[in-house]
PDB file of C-alpha atoms and ligand atoms in Angstrom:
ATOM      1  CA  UNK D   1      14.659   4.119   6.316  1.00  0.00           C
ATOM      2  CA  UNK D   2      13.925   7.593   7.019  1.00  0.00           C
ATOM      3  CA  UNK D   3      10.431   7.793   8.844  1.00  0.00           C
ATOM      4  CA  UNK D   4       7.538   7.799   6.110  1.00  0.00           C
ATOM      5  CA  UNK D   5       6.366  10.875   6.509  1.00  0.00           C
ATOM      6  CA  UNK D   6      10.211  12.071   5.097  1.00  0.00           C
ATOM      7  CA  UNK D   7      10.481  10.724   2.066  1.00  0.00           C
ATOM      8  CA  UNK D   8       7.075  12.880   1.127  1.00  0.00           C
ATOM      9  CA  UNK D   9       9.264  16.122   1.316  1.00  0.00           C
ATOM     10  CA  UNK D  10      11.013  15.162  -2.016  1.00  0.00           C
ATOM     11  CA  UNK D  11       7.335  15.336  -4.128  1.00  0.00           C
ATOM     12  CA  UNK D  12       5.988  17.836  -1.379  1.00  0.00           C
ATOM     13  CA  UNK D  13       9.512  20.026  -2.479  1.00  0.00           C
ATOM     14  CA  UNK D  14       9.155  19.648  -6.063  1.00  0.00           C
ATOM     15  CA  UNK D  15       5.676  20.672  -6.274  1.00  0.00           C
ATOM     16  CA  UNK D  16       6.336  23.813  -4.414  1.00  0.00           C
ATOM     17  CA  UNK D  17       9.464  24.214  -6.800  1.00  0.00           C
ATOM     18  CA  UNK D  18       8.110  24.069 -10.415  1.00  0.00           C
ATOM     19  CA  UNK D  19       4.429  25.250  -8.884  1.00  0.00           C
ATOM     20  CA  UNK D  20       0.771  23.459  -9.409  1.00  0.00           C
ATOM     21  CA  UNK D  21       0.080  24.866 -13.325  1.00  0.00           C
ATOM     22  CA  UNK D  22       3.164  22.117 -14.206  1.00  0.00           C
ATOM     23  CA  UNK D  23       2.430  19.426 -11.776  1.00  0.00           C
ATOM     24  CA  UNK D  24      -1.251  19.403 -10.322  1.00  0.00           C
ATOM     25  CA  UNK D  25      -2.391  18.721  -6.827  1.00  0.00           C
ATOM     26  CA  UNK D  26      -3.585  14.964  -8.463  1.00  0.00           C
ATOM     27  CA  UNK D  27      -0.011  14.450  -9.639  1.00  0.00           C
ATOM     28  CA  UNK D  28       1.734  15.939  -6.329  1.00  0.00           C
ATOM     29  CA  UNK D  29      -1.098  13.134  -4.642  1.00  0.00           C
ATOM     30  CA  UNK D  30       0.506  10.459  -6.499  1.00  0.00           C
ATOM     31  CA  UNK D  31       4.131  11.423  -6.292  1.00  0.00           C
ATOM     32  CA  UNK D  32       3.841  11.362  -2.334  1.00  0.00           C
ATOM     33  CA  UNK D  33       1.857   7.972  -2.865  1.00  0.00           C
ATOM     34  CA  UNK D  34       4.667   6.748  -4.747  1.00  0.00           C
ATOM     35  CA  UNK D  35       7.566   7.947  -2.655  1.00  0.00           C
ATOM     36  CA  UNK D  36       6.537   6.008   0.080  1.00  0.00           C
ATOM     37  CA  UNK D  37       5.975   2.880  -1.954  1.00  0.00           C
ATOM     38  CA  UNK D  38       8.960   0.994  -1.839  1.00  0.00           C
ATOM     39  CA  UNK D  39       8.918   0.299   1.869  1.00  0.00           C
ATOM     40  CA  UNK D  40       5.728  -1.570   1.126  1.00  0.00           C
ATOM     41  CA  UNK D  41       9.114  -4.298   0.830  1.00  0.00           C
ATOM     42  CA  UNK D  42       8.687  -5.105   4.475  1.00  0.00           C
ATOM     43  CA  UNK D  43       6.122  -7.758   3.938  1.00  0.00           C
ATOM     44  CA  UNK D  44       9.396  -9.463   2.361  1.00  0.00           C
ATOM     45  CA  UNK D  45       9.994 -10.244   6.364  1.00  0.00           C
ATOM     46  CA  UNK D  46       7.081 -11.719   6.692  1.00  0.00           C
ATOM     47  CA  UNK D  47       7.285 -13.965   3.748  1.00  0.00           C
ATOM     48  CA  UNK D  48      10.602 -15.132   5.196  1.00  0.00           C
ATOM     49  CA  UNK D  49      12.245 -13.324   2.326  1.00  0.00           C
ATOM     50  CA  UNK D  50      16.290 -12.823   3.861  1.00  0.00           C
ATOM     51  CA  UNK D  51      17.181  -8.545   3.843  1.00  0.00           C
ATOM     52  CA  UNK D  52      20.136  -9.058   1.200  1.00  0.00           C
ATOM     53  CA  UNK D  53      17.586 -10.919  -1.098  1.00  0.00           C
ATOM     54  CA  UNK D  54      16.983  -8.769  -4.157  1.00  0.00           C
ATOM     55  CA  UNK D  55      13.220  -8.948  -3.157  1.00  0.00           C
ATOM     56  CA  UNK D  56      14.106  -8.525   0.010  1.00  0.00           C
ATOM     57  CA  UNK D  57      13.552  -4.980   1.993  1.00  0.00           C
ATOM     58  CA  UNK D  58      15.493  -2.025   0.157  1.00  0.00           C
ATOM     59  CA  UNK D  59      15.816  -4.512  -2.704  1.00  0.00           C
ATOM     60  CA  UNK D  60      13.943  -4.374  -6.140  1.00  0.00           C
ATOM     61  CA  UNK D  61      11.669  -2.215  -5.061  1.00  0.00           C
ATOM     62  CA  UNK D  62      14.322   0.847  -4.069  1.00  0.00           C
ATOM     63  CA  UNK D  63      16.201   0.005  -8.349  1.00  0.00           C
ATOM     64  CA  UNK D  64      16.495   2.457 -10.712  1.00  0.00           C
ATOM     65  CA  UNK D  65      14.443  -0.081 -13.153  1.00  0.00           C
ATOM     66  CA  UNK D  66      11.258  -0.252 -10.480  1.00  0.00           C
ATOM     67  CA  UNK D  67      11.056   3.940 -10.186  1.00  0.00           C
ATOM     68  CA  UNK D  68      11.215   3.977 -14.361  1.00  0.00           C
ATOM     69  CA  UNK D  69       8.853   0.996 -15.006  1.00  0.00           C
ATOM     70  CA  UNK D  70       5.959   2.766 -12.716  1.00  0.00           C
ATOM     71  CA  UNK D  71       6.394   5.989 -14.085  1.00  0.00           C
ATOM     72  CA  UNK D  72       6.072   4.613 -17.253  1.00  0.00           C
ATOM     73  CA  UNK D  73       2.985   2.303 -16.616  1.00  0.00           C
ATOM     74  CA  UNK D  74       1.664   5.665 -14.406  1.00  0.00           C
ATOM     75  CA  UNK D  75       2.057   7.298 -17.459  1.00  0.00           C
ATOM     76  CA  UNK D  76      -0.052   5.232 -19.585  1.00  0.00           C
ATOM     77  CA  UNK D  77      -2.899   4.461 -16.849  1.00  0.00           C
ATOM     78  CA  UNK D  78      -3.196   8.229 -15.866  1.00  0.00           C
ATOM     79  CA  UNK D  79      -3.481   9.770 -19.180  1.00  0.00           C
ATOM     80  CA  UNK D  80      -6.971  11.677 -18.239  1.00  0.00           C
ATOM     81  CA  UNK D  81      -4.724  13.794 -16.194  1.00  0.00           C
ATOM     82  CA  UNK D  82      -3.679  15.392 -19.306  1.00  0.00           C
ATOM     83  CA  UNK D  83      -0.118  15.876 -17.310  1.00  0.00           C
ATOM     84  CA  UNK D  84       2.537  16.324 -20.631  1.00  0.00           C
ATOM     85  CA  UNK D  85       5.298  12.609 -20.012  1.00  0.00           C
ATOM     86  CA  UNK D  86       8.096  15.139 -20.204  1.00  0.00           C
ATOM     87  CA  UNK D  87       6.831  16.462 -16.668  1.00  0.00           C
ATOM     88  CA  UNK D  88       4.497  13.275 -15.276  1.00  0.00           C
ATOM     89  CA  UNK D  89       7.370  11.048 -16.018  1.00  0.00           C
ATOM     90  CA  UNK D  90      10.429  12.630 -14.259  1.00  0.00           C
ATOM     91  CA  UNK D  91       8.184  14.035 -11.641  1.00  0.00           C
ATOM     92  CA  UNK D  92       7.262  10.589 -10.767  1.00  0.00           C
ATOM     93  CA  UNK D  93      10.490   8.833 -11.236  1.00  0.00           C
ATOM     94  CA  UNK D  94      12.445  11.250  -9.163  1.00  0.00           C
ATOM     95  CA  UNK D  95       9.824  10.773  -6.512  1.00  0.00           C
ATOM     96  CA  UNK D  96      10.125   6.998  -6.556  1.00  0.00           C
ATOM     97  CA  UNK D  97      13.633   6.721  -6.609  1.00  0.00           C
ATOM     98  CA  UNK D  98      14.601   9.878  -4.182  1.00  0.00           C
ATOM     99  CA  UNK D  99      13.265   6.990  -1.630  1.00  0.00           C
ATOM    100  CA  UNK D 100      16.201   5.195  -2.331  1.00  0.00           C
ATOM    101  CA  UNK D 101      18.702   7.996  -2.024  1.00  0.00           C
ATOM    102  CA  UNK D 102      17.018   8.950   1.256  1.00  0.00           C
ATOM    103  CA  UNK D 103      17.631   5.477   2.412  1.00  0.00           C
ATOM    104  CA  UNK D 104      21.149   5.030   0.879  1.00  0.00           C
ATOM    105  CA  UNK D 105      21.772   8.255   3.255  1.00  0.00           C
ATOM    106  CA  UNK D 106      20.617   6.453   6.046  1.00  0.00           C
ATOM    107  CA  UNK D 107      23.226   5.114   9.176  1.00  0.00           C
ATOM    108  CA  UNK D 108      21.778   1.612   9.432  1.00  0.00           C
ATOM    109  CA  UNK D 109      20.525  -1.537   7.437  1.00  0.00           C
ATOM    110  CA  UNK D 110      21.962  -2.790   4.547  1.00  0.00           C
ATOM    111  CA  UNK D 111      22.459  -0.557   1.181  1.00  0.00           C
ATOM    112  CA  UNK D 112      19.948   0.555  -1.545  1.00  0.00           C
ATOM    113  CA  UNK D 113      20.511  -2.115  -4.822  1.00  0.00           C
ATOM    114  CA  UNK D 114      19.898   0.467  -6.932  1.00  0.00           C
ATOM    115  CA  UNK D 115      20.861  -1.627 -10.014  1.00  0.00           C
ATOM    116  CA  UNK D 116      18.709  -4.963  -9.104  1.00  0.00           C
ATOM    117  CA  UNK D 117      18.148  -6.867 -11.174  1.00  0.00           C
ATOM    118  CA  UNK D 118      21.489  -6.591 -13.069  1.00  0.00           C
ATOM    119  CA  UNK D 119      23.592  -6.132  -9.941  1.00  0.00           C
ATOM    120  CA  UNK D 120      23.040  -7.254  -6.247  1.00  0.00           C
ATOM    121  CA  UNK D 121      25.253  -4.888  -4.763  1.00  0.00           C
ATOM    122  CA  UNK D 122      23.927  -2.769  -2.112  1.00  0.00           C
ATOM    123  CA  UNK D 123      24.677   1.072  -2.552  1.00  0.00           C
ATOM    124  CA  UNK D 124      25.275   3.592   0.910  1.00  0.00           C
ATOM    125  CA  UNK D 125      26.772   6.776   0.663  1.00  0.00           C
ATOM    126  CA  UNK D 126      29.842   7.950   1.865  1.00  0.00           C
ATOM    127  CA  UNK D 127      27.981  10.790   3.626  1.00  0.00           C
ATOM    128  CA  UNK D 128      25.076   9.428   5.836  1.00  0.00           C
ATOM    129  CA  UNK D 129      23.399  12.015   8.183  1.00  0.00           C
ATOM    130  CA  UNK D 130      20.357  10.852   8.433  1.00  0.00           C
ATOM    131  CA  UNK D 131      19.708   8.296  11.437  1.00  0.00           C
ATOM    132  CA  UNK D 132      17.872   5.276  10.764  1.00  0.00           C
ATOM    133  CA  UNK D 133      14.407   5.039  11.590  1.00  0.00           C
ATOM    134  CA  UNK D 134      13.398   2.130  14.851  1.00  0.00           C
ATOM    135  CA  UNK D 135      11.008  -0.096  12.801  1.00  0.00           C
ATOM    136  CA  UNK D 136       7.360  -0.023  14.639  1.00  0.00           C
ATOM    137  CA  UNK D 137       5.463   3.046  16.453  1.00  0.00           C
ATOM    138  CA  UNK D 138       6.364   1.414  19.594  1.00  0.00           C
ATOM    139  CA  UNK D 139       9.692   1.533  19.463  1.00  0.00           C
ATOM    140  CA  UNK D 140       9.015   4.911  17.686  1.00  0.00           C
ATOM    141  CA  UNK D 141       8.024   7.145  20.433  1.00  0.00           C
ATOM    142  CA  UNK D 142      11.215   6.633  22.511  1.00  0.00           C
ATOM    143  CA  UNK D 143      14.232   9.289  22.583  1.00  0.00           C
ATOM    144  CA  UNK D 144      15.627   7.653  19.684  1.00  0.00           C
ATOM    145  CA  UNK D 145      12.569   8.788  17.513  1.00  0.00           C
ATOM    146  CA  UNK D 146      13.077  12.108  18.659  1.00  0.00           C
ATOM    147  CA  UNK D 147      16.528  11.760  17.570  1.00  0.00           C
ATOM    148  CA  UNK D 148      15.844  10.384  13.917  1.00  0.00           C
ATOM    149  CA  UNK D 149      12.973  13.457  13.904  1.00  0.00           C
ATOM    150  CA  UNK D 150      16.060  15.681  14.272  1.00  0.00           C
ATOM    151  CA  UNK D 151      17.888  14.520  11.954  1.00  0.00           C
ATOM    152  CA  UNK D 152      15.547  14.338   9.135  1.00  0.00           C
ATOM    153  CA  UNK D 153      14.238  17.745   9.836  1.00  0.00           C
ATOM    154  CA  UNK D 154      17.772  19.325   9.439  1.00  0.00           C
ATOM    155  CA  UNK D 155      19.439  17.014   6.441  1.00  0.00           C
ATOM    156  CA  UNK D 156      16.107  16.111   4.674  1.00  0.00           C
ATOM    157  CA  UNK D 157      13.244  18.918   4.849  1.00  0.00           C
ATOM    158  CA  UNK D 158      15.098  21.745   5.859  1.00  0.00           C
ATOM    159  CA  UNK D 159      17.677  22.084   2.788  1.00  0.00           C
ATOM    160  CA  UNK D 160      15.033  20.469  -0.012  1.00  0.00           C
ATOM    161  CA  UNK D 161      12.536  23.494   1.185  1.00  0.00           C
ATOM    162  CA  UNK D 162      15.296  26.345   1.188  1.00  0.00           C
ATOM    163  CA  UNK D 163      16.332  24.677  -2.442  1.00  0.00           C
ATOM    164  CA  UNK D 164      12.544  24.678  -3.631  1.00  0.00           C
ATOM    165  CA  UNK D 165      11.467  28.380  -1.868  1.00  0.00           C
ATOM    166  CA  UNK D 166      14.768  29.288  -4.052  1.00  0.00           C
ATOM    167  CA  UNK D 167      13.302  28.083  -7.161  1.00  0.00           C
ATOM    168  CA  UNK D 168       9.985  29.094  -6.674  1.00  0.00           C
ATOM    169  CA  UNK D 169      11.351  32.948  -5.899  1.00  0.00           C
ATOM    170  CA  UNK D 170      13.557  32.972  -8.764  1.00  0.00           C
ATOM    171  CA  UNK D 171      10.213  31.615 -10.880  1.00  0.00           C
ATOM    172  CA  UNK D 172       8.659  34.732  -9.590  1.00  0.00           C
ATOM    173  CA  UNK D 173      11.275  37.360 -10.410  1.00  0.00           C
ATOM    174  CA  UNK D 174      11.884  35.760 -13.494  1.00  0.00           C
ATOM    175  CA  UNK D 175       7.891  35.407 -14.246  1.00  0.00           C
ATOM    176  CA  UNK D 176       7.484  39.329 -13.333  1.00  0.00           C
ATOM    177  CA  UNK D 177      10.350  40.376 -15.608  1.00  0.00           C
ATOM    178  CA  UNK D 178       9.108  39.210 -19.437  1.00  0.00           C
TER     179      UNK D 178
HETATM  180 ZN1   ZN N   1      13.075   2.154   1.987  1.00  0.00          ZN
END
């Protein structure tokens, strides 16, 4: 996985994109709560659950189905937000799933299985930049963090903010014009 604290620049990126009035700071809260969500997996170790299992890590939790189903039920459970489902929905589907991606971009593990629980296949891309992250703080704060640091800061946050500043700009100039 990329570290934790990457995967939050996809809802962090959107946010600044399409601007608070269409997805408020509650919403933006959730989103990062939910792009970090599927790595809650790892307990599958512990419960002697094998990596390629489809519970297993980057498993059922990193599908397509999981990110729709929770958008869905976040939908129905959060409807004092008064957030319209055309925005809540993709906002937090796109969160949940750009986890996956992320990881699917990743150099190590095993793939994303994107389509569990119709396919087991595990999904990488061809193009994989982003180093994978050493499992525990320990092992963390060692060169090889530094390393995965790097390369998240220059394939993850650095091209999602240009692409969101981008929008946001051309929202102004656009905004300023009718
Ligand atoms: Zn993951």
């Amino acid at each position: 996985m990329p570290t934790i604290l990457t995967h939050t620049a996809v809802p962090i990126s959107l946010w600044i994109a399409f601007g608070k009035k269409r997805i408020p700071f509650q919403l933006l809260l959730l989103g990062i709560a939910f792009c970090v969500l599927p790595d809650a997996d790892v307990i599958a170790f512990k419960l002697g659950i094998p990596y390629e299992h489809d519970l297993g890590h980057r498993g059922l939790s990193h599908s397509i189905l999981f990110a729709f189903s929770l958008s869905i039920l976040a939908y129905v459970l959060t409807r004092k937000f008064q957030v319209k489902a055309r925005v809540l929905i993709p906002f937090l589907f796109f969160s949940i799933l750009s986890h996956g991606l992320l990881d699917a971009m990743t150099s190590g593990g095993l793939g994303v299985g994107f389509l569990i629980p119709y396919s087991s296949e595990r999904f990488f891309f061809d193009y994989r930049p982003i180093r994978v992250s050493p499992i525990g703080i320990k092992n963390f704060l060692t060169a090889r963090g530094l390393v995965v640091l790097k390369s998240e800061f220059f394939f993850v946050w650095i091209p999602l903010f240009a692409a969101s500043f981008a929008i946001l700009l051309i929202r102004l100039l656009w905004g300023k014009k009718k």
